[in-house]
C-alpha positions as semicolon CSV with decimal commas, in nm:
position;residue;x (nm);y (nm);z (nm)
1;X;1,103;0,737;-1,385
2;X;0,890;0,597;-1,075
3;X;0,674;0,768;-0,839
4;X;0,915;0,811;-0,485
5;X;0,797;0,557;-0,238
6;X;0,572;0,777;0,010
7;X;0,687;0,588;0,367
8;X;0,617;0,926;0,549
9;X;0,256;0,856;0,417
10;X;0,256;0,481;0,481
11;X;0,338;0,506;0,862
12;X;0,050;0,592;1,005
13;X;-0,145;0,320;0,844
14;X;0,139;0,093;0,936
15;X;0,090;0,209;1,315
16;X;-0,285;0,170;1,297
17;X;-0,278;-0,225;1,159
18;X;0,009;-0,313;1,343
19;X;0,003;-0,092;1,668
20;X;0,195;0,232;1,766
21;X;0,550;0,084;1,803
22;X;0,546;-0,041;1,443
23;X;0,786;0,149;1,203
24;X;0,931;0,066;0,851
25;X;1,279;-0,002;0,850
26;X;1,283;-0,064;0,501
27;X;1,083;-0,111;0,176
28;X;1,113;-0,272;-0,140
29;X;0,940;-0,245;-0,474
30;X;0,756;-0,565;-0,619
31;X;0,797;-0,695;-0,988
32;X;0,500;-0,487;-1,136
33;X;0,256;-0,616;-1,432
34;X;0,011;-0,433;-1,620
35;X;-0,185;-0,228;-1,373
36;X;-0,146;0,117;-1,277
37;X;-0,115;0,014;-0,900
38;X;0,246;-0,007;-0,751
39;X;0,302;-0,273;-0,527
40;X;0,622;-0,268;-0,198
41;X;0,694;-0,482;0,062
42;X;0,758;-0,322;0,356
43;X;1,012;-0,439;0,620
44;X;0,901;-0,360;0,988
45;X;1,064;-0,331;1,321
46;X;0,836;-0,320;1,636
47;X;0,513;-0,513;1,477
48;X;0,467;-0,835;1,688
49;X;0,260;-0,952;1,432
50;X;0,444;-0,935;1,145
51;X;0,774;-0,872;1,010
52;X;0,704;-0,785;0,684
53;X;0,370;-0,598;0,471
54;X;0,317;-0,555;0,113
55;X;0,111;-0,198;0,016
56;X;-0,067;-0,128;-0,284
57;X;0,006;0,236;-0,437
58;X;-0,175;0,485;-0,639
59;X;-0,100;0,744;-0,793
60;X;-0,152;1,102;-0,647
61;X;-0,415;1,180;-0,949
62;X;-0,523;0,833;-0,939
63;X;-0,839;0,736;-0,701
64;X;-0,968;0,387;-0,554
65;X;-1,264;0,337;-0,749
66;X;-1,342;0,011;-0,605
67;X;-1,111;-0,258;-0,571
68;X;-1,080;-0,630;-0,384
69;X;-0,740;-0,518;-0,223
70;X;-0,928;-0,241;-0,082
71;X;-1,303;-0,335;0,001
72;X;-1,403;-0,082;-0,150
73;X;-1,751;-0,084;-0,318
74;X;-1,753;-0,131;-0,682
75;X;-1,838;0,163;-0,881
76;X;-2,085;0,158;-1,179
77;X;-2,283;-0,084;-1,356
78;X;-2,120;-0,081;-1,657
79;X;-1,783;-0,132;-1,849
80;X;-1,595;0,099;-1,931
């Protein structure tokens, strides 16, 4: 069974990229592949720029090492 989709934790970061009178109206979950990340497009009312947003997921245990999506700095030098 899938992780519920946490919108209550997505607004704010909704608000913040797309100003305060964004809101999502409704949200959808994307065809997944291998990866541990979950993937949802999010349907927005109030964003002038955009109508719609796709957010990448982790899991509660799970942390952003480093990732493209993210900008995050790579961790480590070496494989794992």
């Amino acid at each position: 069974m899938s992780e519920p989709m946490p919108l209550e934790a997505l607004a704010p970061a909704v608000r913040a990229a797309f100003g305060a009178g964004a809101r999502i109206v409704a949200a959808e979950p994307l065809a997944g592949d291998a990866s541990t990340r979950r993937y949802v497009r999010l349907r927005l009312a109030g964003a002038a720029e955009a109508p719609t947003a796709v957010a990448m997921l982790l899991g509660a245990d799970r942390l952003p090492l480093g990732s493209e999506e993210i900008g995050g700095v790579v961790g480590g030098d070496e494989l794992p």
